[in-house]
Short mmCIF file of C-alpha atoms in Angstrom, two decimals:
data_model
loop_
_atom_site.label_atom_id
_atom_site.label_comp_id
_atom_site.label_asym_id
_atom_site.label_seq_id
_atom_site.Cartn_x
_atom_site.Cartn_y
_atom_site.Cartn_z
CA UNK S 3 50.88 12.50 -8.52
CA UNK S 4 48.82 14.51 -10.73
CA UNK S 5 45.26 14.32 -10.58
CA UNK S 6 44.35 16.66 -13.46
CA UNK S 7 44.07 13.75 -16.26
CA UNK S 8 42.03 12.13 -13.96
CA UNK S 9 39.39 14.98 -13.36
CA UNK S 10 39.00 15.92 -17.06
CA UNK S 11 38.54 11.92 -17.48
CA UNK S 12 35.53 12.05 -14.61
CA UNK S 13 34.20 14.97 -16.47
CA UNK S 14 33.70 13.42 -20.16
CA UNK S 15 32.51 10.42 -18.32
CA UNK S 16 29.00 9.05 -18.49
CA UNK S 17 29.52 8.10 -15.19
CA UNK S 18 29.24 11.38 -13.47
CA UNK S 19 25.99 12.94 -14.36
CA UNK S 20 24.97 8.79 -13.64
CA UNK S 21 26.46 8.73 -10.26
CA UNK S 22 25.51 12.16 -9.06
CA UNK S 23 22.16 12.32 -10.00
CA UNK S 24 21.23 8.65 -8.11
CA UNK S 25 23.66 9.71 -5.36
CA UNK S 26 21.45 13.29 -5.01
CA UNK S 27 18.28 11.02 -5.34
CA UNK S 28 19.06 9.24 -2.37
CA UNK S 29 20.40 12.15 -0.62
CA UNK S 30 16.83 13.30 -1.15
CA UNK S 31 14.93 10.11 0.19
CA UNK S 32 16.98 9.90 3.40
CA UNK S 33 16.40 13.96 4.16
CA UNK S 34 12.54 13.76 3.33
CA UNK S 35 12.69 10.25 5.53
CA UNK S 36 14.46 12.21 8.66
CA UNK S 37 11.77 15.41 7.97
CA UNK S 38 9.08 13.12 8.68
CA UNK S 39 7.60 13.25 4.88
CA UNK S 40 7.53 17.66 4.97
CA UNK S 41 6.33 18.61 1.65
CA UNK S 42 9.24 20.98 1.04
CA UNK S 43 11.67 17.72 0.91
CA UNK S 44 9.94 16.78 -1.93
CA UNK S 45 12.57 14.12 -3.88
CA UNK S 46 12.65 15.85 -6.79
CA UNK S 47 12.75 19.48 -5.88
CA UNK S 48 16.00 18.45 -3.11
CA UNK S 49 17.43 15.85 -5.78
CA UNK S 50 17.45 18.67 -8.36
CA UNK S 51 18.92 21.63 -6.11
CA UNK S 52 21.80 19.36 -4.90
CA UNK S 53 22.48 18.44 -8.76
CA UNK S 54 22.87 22.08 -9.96
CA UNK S 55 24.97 22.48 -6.31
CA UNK S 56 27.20 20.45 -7.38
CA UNK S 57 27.31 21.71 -11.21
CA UNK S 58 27.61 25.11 -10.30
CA UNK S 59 30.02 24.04 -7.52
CA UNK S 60 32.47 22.10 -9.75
CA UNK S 61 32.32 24.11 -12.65
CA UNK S 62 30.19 20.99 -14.93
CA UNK S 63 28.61 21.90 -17.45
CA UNK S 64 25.05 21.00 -18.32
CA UNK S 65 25.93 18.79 -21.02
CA UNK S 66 28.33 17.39 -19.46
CA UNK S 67 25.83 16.28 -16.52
CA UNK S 68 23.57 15.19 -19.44
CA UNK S 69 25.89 12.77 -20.76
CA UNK S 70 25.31 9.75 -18.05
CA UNK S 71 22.02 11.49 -16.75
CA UNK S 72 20.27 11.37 -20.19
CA UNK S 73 19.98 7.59 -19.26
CA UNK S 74 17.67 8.30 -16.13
CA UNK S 75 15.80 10.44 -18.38
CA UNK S 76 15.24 7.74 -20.80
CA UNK S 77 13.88 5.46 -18.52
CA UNK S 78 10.86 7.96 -18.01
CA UNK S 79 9.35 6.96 -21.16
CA UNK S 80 8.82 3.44 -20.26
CA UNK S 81 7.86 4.08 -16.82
CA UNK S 82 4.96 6.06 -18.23
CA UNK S 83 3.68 3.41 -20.40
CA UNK S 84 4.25 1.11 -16.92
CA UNK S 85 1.21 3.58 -15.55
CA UNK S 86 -1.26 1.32 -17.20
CA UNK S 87 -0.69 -1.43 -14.63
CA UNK S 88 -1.91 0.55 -11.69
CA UNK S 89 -4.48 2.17 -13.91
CA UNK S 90 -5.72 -1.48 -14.99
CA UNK S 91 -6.06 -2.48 -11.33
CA UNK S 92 -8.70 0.30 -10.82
CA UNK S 93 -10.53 -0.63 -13.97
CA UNK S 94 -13.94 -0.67 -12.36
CA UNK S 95 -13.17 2.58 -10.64
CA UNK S 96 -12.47 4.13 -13.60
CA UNK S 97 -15.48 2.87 -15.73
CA UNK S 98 -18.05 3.82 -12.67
CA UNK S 99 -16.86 7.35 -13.36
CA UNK S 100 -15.85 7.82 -16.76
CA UNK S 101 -18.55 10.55 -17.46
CA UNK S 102 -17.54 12.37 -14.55
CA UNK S 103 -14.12 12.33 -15.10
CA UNK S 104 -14.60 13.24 -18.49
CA UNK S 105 -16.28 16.07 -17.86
CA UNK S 106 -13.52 16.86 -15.11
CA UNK S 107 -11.02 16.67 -17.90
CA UNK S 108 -12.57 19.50 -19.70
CA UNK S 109 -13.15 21.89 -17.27
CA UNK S 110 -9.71 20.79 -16.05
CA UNK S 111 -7.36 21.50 -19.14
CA UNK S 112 -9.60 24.88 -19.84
CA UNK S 113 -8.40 25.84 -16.37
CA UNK S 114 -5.09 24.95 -16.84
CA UNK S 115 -4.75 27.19 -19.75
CA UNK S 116 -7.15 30.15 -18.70
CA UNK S 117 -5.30 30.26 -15.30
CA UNK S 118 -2.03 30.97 -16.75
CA UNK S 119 -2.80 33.36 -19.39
CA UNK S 120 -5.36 35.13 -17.07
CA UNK S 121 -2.86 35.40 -14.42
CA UNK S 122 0.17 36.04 -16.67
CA UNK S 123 -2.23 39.08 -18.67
CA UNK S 124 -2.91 40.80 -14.56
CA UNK S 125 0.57 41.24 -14.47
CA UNK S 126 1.42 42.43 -17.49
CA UNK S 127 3.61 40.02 -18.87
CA UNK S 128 4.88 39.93 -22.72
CA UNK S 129 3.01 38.30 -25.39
CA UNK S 130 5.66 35.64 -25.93
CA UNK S 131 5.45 34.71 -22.66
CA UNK S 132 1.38 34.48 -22.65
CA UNK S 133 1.93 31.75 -25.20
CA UNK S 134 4.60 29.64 -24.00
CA UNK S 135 2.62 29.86 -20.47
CA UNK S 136 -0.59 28.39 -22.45
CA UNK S 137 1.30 24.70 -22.22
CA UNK S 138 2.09 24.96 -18.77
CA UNK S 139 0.34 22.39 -17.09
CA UNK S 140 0.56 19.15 -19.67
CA UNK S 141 3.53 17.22 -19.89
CA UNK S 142 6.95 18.25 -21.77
CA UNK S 143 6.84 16.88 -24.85
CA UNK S 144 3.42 17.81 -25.47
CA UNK S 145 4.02 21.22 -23.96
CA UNK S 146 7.05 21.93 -26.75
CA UNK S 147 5.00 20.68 -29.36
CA UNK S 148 1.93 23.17 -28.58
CA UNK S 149 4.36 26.06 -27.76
CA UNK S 150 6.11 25.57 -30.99
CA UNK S 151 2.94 25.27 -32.80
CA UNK S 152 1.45 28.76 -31.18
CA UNK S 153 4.70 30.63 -31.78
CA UNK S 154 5.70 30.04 -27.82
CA UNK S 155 9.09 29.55 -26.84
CA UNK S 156 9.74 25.97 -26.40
CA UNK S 157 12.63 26.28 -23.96
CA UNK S 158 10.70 28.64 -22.05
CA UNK S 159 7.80 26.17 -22.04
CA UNK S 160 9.20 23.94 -20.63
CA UNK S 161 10.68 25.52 -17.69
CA UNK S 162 7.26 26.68 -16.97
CA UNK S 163 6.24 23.25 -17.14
CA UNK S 164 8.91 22.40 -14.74
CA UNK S 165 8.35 24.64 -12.14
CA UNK S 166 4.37 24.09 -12.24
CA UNK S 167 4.81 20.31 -11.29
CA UNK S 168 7.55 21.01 -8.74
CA UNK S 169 5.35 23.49 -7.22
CA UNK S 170 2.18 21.52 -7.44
CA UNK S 171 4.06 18.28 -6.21
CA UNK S 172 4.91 20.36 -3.15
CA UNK S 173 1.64 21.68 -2.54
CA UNK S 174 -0.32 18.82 -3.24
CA UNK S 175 -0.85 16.81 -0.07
CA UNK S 176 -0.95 19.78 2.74
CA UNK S 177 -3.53 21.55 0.56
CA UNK S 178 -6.02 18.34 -0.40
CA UNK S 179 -5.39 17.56 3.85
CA UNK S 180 -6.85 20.63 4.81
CA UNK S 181 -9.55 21.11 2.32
CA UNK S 182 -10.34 17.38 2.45
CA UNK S 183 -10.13 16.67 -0.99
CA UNK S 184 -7.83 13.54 -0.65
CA UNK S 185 -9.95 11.23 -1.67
CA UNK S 186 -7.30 9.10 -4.27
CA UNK S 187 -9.74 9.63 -7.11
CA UNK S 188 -10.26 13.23 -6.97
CA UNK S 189 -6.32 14.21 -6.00
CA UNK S 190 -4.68 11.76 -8.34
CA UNK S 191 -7.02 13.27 -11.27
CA UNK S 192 -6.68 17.19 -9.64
CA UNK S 193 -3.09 16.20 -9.95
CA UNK S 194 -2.81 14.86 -13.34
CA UNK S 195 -4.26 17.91 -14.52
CA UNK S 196 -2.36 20.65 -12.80
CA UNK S 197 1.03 18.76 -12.23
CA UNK S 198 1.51 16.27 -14.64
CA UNK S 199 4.59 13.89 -14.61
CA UNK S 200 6.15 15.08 -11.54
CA UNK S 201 3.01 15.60 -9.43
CA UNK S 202 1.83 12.04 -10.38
CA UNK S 203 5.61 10.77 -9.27
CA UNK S 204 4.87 12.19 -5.56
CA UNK S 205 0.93 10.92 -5.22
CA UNK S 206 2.18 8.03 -6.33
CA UNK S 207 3.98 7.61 -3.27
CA UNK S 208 0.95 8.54 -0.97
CA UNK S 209 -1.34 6.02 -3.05
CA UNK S 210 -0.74 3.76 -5.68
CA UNK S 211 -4.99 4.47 -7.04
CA UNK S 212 -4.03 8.52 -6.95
CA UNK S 213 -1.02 7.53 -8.91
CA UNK S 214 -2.64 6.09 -11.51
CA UNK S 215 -5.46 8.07 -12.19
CA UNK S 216 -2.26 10.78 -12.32
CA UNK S 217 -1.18 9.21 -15.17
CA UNK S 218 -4.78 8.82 -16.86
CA UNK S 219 -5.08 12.52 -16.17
CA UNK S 220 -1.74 13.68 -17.13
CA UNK S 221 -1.75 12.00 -20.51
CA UNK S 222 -5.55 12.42 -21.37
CA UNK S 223 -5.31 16.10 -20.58
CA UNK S 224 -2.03 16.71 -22.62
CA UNK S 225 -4.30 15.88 -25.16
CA UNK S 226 -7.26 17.65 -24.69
CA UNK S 227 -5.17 20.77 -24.36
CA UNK S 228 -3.26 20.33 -27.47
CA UNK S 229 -6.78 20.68 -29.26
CA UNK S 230 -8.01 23.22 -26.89
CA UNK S 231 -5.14 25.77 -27.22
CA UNK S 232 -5.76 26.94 -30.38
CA UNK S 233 -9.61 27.37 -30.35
CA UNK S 234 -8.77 28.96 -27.43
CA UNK S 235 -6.36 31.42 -28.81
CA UNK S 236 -8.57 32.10 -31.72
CA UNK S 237 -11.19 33.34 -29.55
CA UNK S 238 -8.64 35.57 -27.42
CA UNK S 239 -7.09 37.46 -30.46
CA UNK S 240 -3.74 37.69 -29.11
CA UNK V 27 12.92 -7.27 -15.19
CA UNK V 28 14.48 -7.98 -18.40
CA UNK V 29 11.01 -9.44 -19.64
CA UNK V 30 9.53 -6.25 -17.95
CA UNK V 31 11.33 -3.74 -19.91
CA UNK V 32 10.59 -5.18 -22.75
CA UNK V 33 6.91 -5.01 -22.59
CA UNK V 34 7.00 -1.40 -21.58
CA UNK V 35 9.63 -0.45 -24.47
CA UNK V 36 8.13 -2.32 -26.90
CA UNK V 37 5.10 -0.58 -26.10
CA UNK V 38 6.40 3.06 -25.72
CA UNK V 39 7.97 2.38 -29.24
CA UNK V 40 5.00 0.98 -30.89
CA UNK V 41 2.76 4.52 -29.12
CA UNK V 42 5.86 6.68 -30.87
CA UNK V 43 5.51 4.77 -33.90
CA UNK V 44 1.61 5.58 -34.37
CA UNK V 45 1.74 8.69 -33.03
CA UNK V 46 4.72 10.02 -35.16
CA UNK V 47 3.11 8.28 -38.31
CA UNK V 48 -0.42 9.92 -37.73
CA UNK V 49 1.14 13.21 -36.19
CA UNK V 50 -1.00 13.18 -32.85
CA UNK V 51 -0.36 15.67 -30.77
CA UNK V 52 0.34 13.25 -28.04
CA UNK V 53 4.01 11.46 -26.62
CA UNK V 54 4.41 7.76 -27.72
CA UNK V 55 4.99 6.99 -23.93
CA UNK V 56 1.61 8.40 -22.99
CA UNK V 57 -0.24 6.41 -26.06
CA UNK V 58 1.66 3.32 -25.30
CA UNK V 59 0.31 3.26 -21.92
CA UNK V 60 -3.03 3.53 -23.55
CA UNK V 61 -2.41 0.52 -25.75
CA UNK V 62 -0.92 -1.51 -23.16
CA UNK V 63 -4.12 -0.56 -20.45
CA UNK V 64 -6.11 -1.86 -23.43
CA UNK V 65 -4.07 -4.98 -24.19
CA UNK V 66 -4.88 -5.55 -20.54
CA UNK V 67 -8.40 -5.54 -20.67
CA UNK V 68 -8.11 -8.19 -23.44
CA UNK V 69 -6.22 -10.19 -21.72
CA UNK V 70 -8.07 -9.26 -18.83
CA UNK V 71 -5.17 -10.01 -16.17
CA UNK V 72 -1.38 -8.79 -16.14
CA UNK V 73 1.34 -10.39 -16.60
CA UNK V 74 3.23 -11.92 -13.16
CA UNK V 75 6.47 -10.30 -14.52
CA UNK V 76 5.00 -6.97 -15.28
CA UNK V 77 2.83 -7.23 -11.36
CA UNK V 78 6.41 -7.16 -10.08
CA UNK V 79 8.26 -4.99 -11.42
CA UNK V 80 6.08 -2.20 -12.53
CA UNK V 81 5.50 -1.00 -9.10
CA UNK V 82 9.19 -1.36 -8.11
CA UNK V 83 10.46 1.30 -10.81
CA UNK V 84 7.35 3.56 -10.07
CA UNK V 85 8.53 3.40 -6.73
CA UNK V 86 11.32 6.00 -8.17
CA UNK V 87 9.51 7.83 -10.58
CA UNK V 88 10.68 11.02 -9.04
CA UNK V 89 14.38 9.94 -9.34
CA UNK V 90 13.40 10.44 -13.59
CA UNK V 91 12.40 13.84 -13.77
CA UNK V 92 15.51 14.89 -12.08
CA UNK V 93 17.85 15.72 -15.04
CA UNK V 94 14.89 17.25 -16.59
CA UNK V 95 14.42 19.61 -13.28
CA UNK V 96 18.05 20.23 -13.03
CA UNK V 97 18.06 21.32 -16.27
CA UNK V 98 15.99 24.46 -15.57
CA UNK V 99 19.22 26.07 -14.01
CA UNK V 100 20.37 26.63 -17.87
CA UNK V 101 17.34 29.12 -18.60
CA UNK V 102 16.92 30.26 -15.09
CA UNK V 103 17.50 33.80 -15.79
CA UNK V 104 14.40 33.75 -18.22
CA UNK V 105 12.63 32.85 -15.20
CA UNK V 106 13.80 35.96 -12.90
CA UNK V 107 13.73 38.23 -16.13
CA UNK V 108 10.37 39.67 -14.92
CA UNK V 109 11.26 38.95 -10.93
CA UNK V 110 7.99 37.85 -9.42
CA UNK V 111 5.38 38.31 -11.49
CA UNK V 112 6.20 35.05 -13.24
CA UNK V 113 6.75 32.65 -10.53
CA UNK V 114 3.38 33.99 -9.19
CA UNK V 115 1.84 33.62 -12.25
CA UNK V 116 2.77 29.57 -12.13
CA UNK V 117 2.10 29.41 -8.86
CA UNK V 118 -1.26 30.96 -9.22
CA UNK V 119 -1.95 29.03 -12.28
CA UNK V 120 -1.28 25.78 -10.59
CA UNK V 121 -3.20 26.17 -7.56
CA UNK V 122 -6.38 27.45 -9.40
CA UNK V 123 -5.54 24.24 -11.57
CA UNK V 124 -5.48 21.39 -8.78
CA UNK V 125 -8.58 22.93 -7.04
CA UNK V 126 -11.22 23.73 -9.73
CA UNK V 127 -10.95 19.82 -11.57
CA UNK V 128 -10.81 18.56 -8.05
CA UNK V 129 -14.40 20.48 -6.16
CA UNK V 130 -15.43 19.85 -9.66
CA UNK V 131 -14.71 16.16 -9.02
CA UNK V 132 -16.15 15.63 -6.16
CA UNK V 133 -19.55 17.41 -6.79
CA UNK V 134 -20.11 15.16 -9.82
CA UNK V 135 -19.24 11.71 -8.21
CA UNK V 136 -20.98 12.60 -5.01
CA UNK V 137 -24.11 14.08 -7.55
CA UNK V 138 -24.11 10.37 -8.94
CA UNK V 139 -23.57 8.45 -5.78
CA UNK V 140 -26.93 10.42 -4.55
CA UNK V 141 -28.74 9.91 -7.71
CA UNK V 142 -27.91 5.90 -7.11
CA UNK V 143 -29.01 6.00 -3.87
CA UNK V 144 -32.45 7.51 -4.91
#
């Protein structure tokens, strides 16, 4: 028997990056389900780690995994545009405090960028990195689109990106607990704004009105920042 | 489902459509969920199919951002390049971000819930 034909077969296969990544999603669900919910078994963040285990582990490549799992990803499009059903179901939330969450919006995607250079500046980071940090806290594809318009790096953008929402989806919940801030309203929007697609995927889960305004948030403030980034950077000089 | 998915692609194509046409700086999926909230408030009711389903797949919207997440490991020594200063700087960045829209929030809708009250 000789099971090398078969393993290089499994590794050109759609299949694999398929199969692993819905096998390490519900890896994920049934460890955050025995932890009782704990923040830091978080699907995505546990989902992810077991996926590069396993790359690293048996030698896959990236692209490999990205054959079958660029199908998952695909499906994220349309689930975003499926955000307007929840969204619609709070209509009369939403039009009771449209000036308020307008203004929220603002102040919101103004923090978002300030935050990030500010911080990024106190430490004494590189210039580059000042500007692909600017995008940090709107979604990817508007993220690569500002970075690339600012002379960021888009690659690096988006890792920032990445690592914002996984950290803000972990934080989320404990922190609006204890400063009792979870009202839906005010941590699905809080969310949208810092944490974009992957913090709306967990409040989502604690509240289907939080997840929605998420989504509002998320996509309203992707594109108040693309406007605001460059007036912003014009008055910075860097 | 079937009748499902097509609503929400032929909506996510129609947002990419406009948006790439009229270069906004904005992701067809996000516009497309704009035009389809709208299209709901003309129709003012959803359809039974889209009631269904919509909730089921948001039920795993975490499962879709995993390939993205797992992705990271490719430019993870970007990320370490300048050891801690960077992951404190997101950190940081993100924290100051969920908490200043949200006490922001909360000020103005309570503001307005006293001002109808008065």
């Amino acid at each position: 028997m000789n099971v090398t034909p078969a393993l290089d077969w499994l590794r050109g296969s759609p299949l694999l990056g398929l199969g692993l990544t819905l096998a390490a999603y519900r890896l994920a669900l049934w460890l955050n389900r025995r932890a009782h919910g704990h923040p830091l078994t978080n699907s995505v963040l546990i989902g992810s780690l077991l996926v590069i285990a396993v790359l690293l582990g048996c030698g896959i490549s990236p692209a490999e995994y990205m054959k079958g799992a660029q199908f998952i990803q695909l499906l994220l499009g349309p689930a975003t545009v499926g955000l307007a059903i929840p969204l619609y179901h709070n209509l009369s939330r939403l039009k009771r405090a449209a000036l308020p969450l307008s203004l929220t919006l603002l102040a919101g995607s103004l923090t978002g960028i300030l935050s990030a250079v500010g911080l990024g500046a106190a430490f004494g980071l590189p210039h580059q990195i000042l500007l692909s940090l600017m995008p940090r806290a709107v979604t990817t594809p508007i993220a690569i689109g500002i970075a690339e318009h600012i002379g960021g790096i888009p690659a690096l953008a988006v890792t920032f990106v990445i690592v914002s929402g996984i950290f803000g989806a972990v934080i989320v919940k404990p922190l609006f607990s204890r400063l009792r801030l979870d009202d839906d309203l005010v941590m699905g929007v809080a969310t949208g704004i810092a944490a974009h697609g992957i913090g709306t995927a967990r409040v989502f889960l604690l509240s289907e009105t939080a997840g929605a305004f998420a989504g509002l948030a998320m996509g309203l403030n992707g594109l108040v920042t693309a406007v605001l980034v460059p007036i912003v950077l014009g008055f910075m000089h860097l | 489902m079937i009748e499902t998915l097509i609503w929400l692609i032929g909506y996510q194509l129609a947002g990419e459509l406009i948006c790439r046409s009229l270069a906004l700086p904005l992701p067809g999926a996000v516009l497309g969920m704009l035009l389809l909230f709208l299209t709901l408030c003309v129709k003012k009711g959803i359809p039974a199919s889209l009631n269904t389903h919509v909730p089921q797949l948001l039920g795993h919207f975490s499962l879709l951002f995993i390939p993205a997440c797992a992705g990271v490991i490719v430019y993870w020594s970007l990320l370490t390049a300048h050891g801690w200063s960077l992951l404190a700087t997101l950190a940081g960045a993100t924290l100051i971000t969920l908490l200043v829209p949200a006490v922001l929030l909360k000020l103005l809708l309570a503001r307005r819930r006293r001002g109808d009250a008065a």
